[in-house]
Amino acid sequence: MSQTPRHIKTDRSLNRPTERRAEKAPASRPVQPAQPDFFAEEKPAPAEPPRRAGGSGGAKPPRRSTPAGGHEPPRRRKKKKKTPLWLPLAVTLAVLAVISGVVVYAVGMVGRVEENLRPEEDAPSITEEIQTLEEYKGDVVNILVCGIDYEEGRNYSNDPTSNDGMTDMILYCQFDIKGGALRMLQIPRNSLVATKSRKVALSNGKTYAATNYQINSVALSNGGSVAALAEVIYDQYKLPVDYYVTVDMQALVEMVDNFGGIEVYIPHDMSFAGSALKQGYRNLDGTSAEFFVRCRHGQGYSNSDIDRLNMQRYFYAGLFKRVRSMGITDVLNQLPLVFNNYIHTDMDLTTIAKMLVSFTRIDSANIMLAQTPVFMGVPNVGVTDTFDGYSCVVPDAGSIAELLNTYFRSYTGPVSASELNLVTNDWPHGTASTSANVQFVGQLDKESDDAILGGNTDVAGATTTDGQPAGQ
């Protein structure tokens, strides 16, 4: 963080020795109006015979015997030790070298980050029509965060060599800068967005493809365009989008390992396909973290994807805690690596810096997580004679409208369920939907703290959010 340069006073007139002329010393020397009177309390000097300038700077000289003839031999002036001319120059150059090194390092780092942030030349950008209204810009920023997953053995595209690259994690983040809050909305990956011809019909007449009828295929089905997904979310949920961020989920292992692991609270035992994690506050390496955020089968996962969304919240809480504990230098050192290998965005560096500053100022009690309520157990869509169709969930428009009006429309006003362009009424569904499960990160931190205080942790030196050590 830059600071205003300190003004260094270079006037050294107060440090120069004062010479006296060969005359009687006055009681005190007149002080210039602009100079403080440092001698106001000094008593008048006693009268003494006239003496030459120099000597001891005003002190009474020692008595000396006068040689025969009454003539005093000339006194030899004491040479003043001169500061080598090169010394101030060397000090100045050294300071400049240090400053230059810091500047070069900072500029180089900024250059590397900006280079990695630069989107592809043909990458579509978020259109102005779906962004935050001009009068609210600066007060709130809305960001669409997507985890791109290349799961082995799954291929919904027409390219048999592709591992699809679905947006299996969709997280809508609203930074309320003015209100000091962060609100995050999880949208289930298999939420139904189309029922006819695998096409999403927007209110403005535009259409987008959705290969599997679900929201996680929109970007892939339209040339990898996250901007297309942003338009669908804006049209169906009436949520503005200013920027997007994509995270390569395949690189999660490496990213977590580069962080030295992430400390996460695991609310219940997990076990599936040979991988297992025990309940408690644990330090997860990359492989364990990948299992933690991907798992949707086994004990505790009766609702599959919905339960996975709930578990992922604990990972977010652990990641937030880790970022907050890092110094600014560590964060800067991680930026080139993170944005080069794992993350892509259309935000510029200035916007990212503002978001980081805003995030560090937000109390965990003001970071909210929720998910869009959906109907489960609905008939598969896209069934043919040779294909069983796609398992999907249907958005619950009424519950979603209530959720969004309560937490996400502080600046735009309420939007009714009928104004949402969801496909709720376009596909058979039951009468009961899932919960929005509104939680605050402060609540998740409390669960972690309780585990630490109870000694249910394998993290050496683990401390609670307020610095208390682990119990025994």
PDB file of C-alpha atoms in Angstrom, residues 304-441:
ATOM      1  CA  SER A 304     -26.352 -35.421  -3.693  1.00  0.00           C
ATOM      2  CA  ASP A 305     -25.519 -32.044  -5.299  1.00  0.00           C
ATOM      3  CA  ILE A 306     -27.456 -30.028  -2.719  1.00  0.00           C
ATOM      4  CA  ASP A 307     -25.508 -31.612   0.140  1.00  0.00           C
ATOM      5  CA  ARG A 308     -22.283 -30.982  -1.761  1.00  0.00           C
ATOM      6  CA  LEU A 309     -23.135 -27.282  -1.981  1.00  0.00           C
ATOM      7  CA  ASN A 310     -23.601 -27.193   1.789  1.00  0.00           C
ATOM      8  CA  MET A 311     -20.244 -28.893   2.375  1.00  0.00           C
ATOM      9  CA  GLN A 312     -18.432 -26.535   0.015  1.00  0.00           C
ATOM     10  CA  ARG A 313     -19.364 -23.642   2.297  1.00  0.00           C
ATOM     11  CA  TYR A 314     -16.925 -24.934   4.910  1.00  0.00           C
ATOM     12  CA  PHE A 315     -14.177 -24.844   2.301  1.00  0.00           C
ATOM     13  CA  TYR A 316     -15.048 -21.217   1.476  1.00  0.00           C
ATOM     14  CA  ALA A 317     -14.916 -20.345   5.184  1.00  0.00           C
ATOM     15  CA  GLY A 318     -11.496 -21.983   5.541  1.00  0.00           C
ATOM     16  CA  LEU A 319     -10.196 -20.238   2.432  1.00  0.00           C
ATOM     17  CA  PHE A 320     -11.469 -16.863   3.668  1.00  0.00           C
ATOM     18  CA  LYS A 321      -9.773 -17.415   7.024  1.00  0.00           C
ATOM     19  CA  ARG A 322      -6.498 -18.287   5.304  1.00  0.00           C
ATOM     20  CA  VAL A 323      -6.522 -15.224   3.044  1.00  0.00           C
ATOM     21  CA  ARG A 324      -7.281 -12.947   5.996  1.00  0.00           C
ATOM     22  CA  SER A 325      -4.320 -14.394   7.926  1.00  0.00           C
ATOM     23  CA  MET A 326      -1.851 -13.756   5.088  1.00  0.00           C
ATOM     24  CA  GLY A 327       0.225 -10.590   4.964  1.00  0.00           C
ATOM     25  CA  ILE A 328      -0.091  -8.265   1.989  1.00  0.00           C
ATOM     26  CA  THR A 329       3.324  -9.394   0.690  1.00  0.00           C
ATOM     27  CA  ASP A 330       2.241 -13.039   0.695  1.00  0.00           C
ATOM     28  CA  VAL A 331      -0.965 -12.156  -1.119  1.00  0.00           C
ATOM     29  CA  LEU A 332       0.961 -10.204  -3.765  1.00  0.00           C
ATOM     30  CA  ASN A 333       3.416 -13.052  -4.227  1.00  0.00           C
ATOM     31  CA  GLN A 334       0.545 -15.459  -4.869  1.00  0.00           C
ATOM     32  CA  LEU A 335      -1.285 -13.295  -7.413  1.00  0.00           C
ATOM     33  CA  PRO A 336       0.857 -14.051 -10.512  1.00  0.00           C
ATOM     34  CA  LEU A 337       0.718 -17.787  -9.819  1.00  0.00           C
ATOM     35  CA  VAL A 338      -2.998 -17.834  -9.077  1.00  0.00           C
ATOM     36  CA  PHE A 339      -4.046 -15.748 -12.069  1.00  0.00           C
ATOM     37  CA  ASN A 340      -1.653 -17.517 -14.420  1.00  0.00           C
ATOM     38  CA  ASN A 341      -2.626 -21.097 -13.664  1.00  0.00           C
ATOM     39  CA  TYR A 342      -6.018 -21.188 -12.007  1.00  0.00           C
ATOM     40  CA  ILE A 343      -8.135 -18.074 -12.446  1.00  0.00           C
ATOM     41  CA  HIS A 344      -9.275 -15.961 -15.393  1.00  0.00           C
ATOM     42  CA  THR A 345     -11.357 -12.811 -15.188  1.00  0.00           C
ATOM     43  CA  ASP A 346     -12.364  -9.704 -17.098  1.00  0.00           C
ATOM     44  CA  MET A 347     -11.640  -7.494 -14.073  1.00  0.00           C
ATOM     45  CA  ASP A 348      -8.669  -5.147 -14.235  1.00  0.00           C
ATOM     46  CA  LEU A 349      -6.032  -5.013 -11.513  1.00  0.00           C
ATOM     47  CA  THR A 350      -7.477  -1.865  -9.932  1.00  0.00           C
ATOM     48  CA  THR A 351     -10.873  -3.504  -9.519  1.00  0.00           C
ATOM     49  CA  ILE A 352      -9.296  -6.632  -8.041  1.00  0.00           C
ATOM     50  CA  ALA A 353      -7.365  -4.502  -5.541  1.00  0.00           C
ATOM     51  CA  LYS A 354     -10.561  -2.710  -4.511  1.00  0.00           C
ATOM     52  CA  MET A 355     -12.334  -6.026  -4.061  1.00  0.00           C
ATOM     53  CA  LEU A 356      -9.501  -7.363  -1.886  1.00  0.00           C
ATOM     54  CA  VAL A 357      -9.558  -4.245   0.281  1.00  0.00           C
ATOM     55  CA  SER A 358     -13.343  -4.445   0.578  1.00  0.00           C
ATOM     56  CA  PHE A 359     -13.178  -8.123   1.481  1.00  0.00           C
ATOM     57  CA  THR A 360     -10.604  -7.658   4.257  1.00  0.00           C
ATOM     58  CA  ARG A 361     -12.849  -5.041   5.861  1.00  0.00           C
ATOM     59  CA  ILE A 362     -15.952  -7.237   5.943  1.00  0.00           C
ATOM     60  CA  ASP A 363     -16.668  -9.030   9.204  1.00  0.00           C
ATOM     61  CA  SER A 364     -17.391 -12.746   8.800  1.00  0.00           C
ATOM     62  CA  ALA A 365     -20.779 -12.127  10.423  1.00  0.00           C
ATOM     63  CA  ASN A 366     -21.659 -10.069   7.338  1.00  0.00           C
ATOM     64  CA  ILE A 367     -20.671 -12.718   4.774  1.00  0.00           C
ATOM     65  CA  MET A 368     -23.819 -14.603   3.797  1.00  0.00           C
ATOM     66  CA  LEU A 369     -24.309 -17.834   1.838  1.00  0.00           C
ATOM     67  CA  ALA A 370     -27.557 -19.134   0.376  1.00  0.00           C
ATOM     68  CA  GLN A 371     -28.693 -21.415  -2.442  1.00  0.00           C
ATOM     69  CA  THR A 372     -31.595 -21.223  -4.851  1.00  0.00           C
ATOM     70  CA  PRO A 373     -34.445 -23.517  -3.683  1.00  0.00           C
ATOM     71  CA  VAL A 374     -35.265 -26.232  -6.227  1.00  0.00           C
ATOM     72  CA  PHE A 375     -37.683 -29.094  -6.705  1.00  0.00           C
ATOM     73  CA  MET A 376     -36.007 -32.510  -6.708  1.00  0.00           C
ATOM     74  CA  GLY A 377     -37.116 -35.942  -7.868  1.00  0.00           C
ATOM     75  CA  VAL A 378     -38.533 -34.627 -11.118  1.00  0.00           C
ATOM     76  CA  PRO A 379     -38.677 -36.677 -14.341  1.00  0.00           C
ATOM     77  CA  ASN A 380     -35.513 -36.762 -16.395  1.00  0.00           C
ATOM     78  CA  VAL A 381     -35.445 -34.362 -19.310  1.00  0.00           C
ATOM     79  CA  GLY A 382     -34.337 -35.317 -22.809  1.00  0.00           C
ATOM     80  CA  VAL A 383     -35.419 -38.963 -22.610  1.00  0.00           C
ATOM     81  CA  THR A 384     -35.247 -40.911 -25.886  1.00  0.00           C
ATOM     82  CA  ASP A 385     -35.567 -44.551 -26.891  1.00  0.00           C
ATOM     83  CA  THR A 386     -31.850 -45.000 -26.378  1.00  0.00           C
ATOM     84  CA  PHE A 387     -31.128 -42.403 -23.681  1.00  0.00           C
ATOM     85  CA  ASP A 388     -32.460 -42.205 -20.147  1.00  0.00           C
ATOM     86  CA  GLY A 389     -32.290 -38.432 -20.136  1.00  0.00           C
ATOM     87  CA  TYR A 390     -30.662 -35.938 -17.828  1.00  0.00           C
ATOM     88  CA  SER A 391     -31.336 -35.794 -14.105  1.00  0.00           C
ATOM     89  CA  CYS A 392     -32.246 -32.227 -13.242  1.00  0.00           C
ATOM     90  CA  VAL A 393     -33.780 -30.009 -10.573  1.00  0.00           C
ATOM     91  CA  VAL A 394     -36.472 -27.408 -11.267  1.00  0.00           C
ATOM     92  CA  PRO A 395     -36.129 -23.876  -9.805  1.00  0.00           C
ATOM     93  CA  ASP A 396     -38.777 -22.934  -7.226  1.00  0.00           C
ATOM     94  CA  ALA A 397     -39.715 -19.476  -8.514  1.00  0.00           C
ATOM     95  CA  GLY A 398     -41.757 -18.428  -5.466  1.00  0.00           C
ATOM     96  CA  SER A 399     -39.082 -19.315  -2.908  1.00  0.00           C
ATOM     97  CA  ILE A 400     -36.319 -17.882  -5.106  1.00  0.00           C
ATOM     98  CA  ALA A 401     -38.157 -14.558  -5.455  1.00  0.00           C
ATOM     99  CA  GLU A 402     -38.547 -14.333  -1.674  1.00  0.00           C
ATOM    100  CA  LEU A 403     -34.864 -15.151  -1.099  1.00  0.00           C
ATOM    101  CA  LEU A 404     -33.562 -12.651  -3.651  1.00  0.00           C
ATOM    102  CA  ASN A 405     -35.883  -9.871  -2.496  1.00  0.00           C
ATOM    103  CA  THR A 406     -34.764 -10.371   1.096  1.00  0.00           C
ATOM    104  CA  TYR A 407     -30.999 -10.416   0.566  1.00  0.00           C
ATOM    105  CA  PHE A 408     -29.960  -9.450  -2.975  1.00  0.00           C
ATOM    106  CA  ARG A 409     -32.138  -6.527  -4.052  1.00  0.00           C
ATOM    107  CA  SER A 410     -31.158  -3.789  -1.617  1.00  0.00           C
ATOM    108  CA  TYR A 411     -30.396  -1.424  -4.503  1.00  0.00           C
ATOM    109  CA  THR A 412     -32.951  -2.451  -7.132  1.00  0.00           C
ATOM    110  CA  GLY A 413     -36.196  -3.146  -5.282  1.00  0.00           C
ATOM    111  CA  PRO A 414     -38.252  -6.373  -5.175  1.00  0.00           C
ATOM    112  CA  VAL A 415     -38.995  -8.559  -8.187  1.00  0.00           C
ATOM    113  CA  SER A 416     -42.030 -10.845  -8.130  1.00  0.00           C
ATOM    114  CA  ALA A 417     -41.947 -14.540  -9.018  1.00  0.00           C
ATOM    115  CA  SER A 418     -43.976 -13.843 -12.162  1.00  0.00           C
ATOM    116  CA  GLU A 419     -41.300 -11.445 -13.384  1.00  0.00           C
ATOM    117  CA  LEU A 420     -38.615 -14.134 -13.205  1.00  0.00           C
ATOM    118  CA  ASN A 421     -38.101 -15.992 -16.468  1.00  0.00           C
ATOM    119  CA  LEU A 422     -37.549 -19.400 -14.860  1.00  0.00           C
ATOM    120  CA  VAL A 423     -38.780 -22.711 -16.325  1.00  0.00           C
ATOM    121  CA  THR A 424     -40.658 -23.773 -13.169  1.00  0.00           C
ATOM    122  CA  ASN A 425     -43.967 -24.242 -14.961  1.00  0.00           C
ATOM    123  CA  ASP A 426     -42.445 -25.843 -18.050  1.00  0.00           C
ATOM    124  CA  TRP A 427     -41.640 -29.216 -16.499  1.00  0.00           C
ATOM    125  CA  PRO A 428     -43.419 -31.553 -14.054  1.00  0.00           C
ATOM    126  CA  HIS A 429     -42.311 -31.213 -10.446  1.00  0.00           C
ATOM    127  CA  GLY A 430     -43.436 -31.971  -6.925  1.00  0.00           C
ATOM    128  CA  THR A 431     -44.741 -29.585  -4.307  1.00  0.00           C
ATOM    129  CA  ALA A 432     -41.815 -29.590  -1.850  1.00  0.00           C
ATOM    130  CA  SER A 433     -38.559 -27.805  -2.609  1.00  0.00           C
ATOM    131  CA  THR A 434     -35.189 -27.598  -0.918  1.00  0.00           C
ATOM    132  CA  SER A 435     -34.280 -24.925   1.608  1.00  0.00           C
ATOM    133  CA  ALA A 436     -32.323 -21.778   0.771  1.00  0.00           C
ATOM    134  CA  ASN A 437     -30.257 -22.683   3.859  1.00  0.00           C
ATOM    135  CA  VAL A 438     -29.180 -19.124   4.626  1.00  0.00           C
ATOM    136  CA  GLN A 439     -25.984 -19.108   6.689  1.00  0.00           C
ATOM    137  CA  PHE A 440     -23.330 -16.592   7.662  1.00  0.00           C
ATOM    138  CA  VAL A 441     -19.623 -17.370   7.664  1.00  0.00           C
TER     139      VAL A 441
END
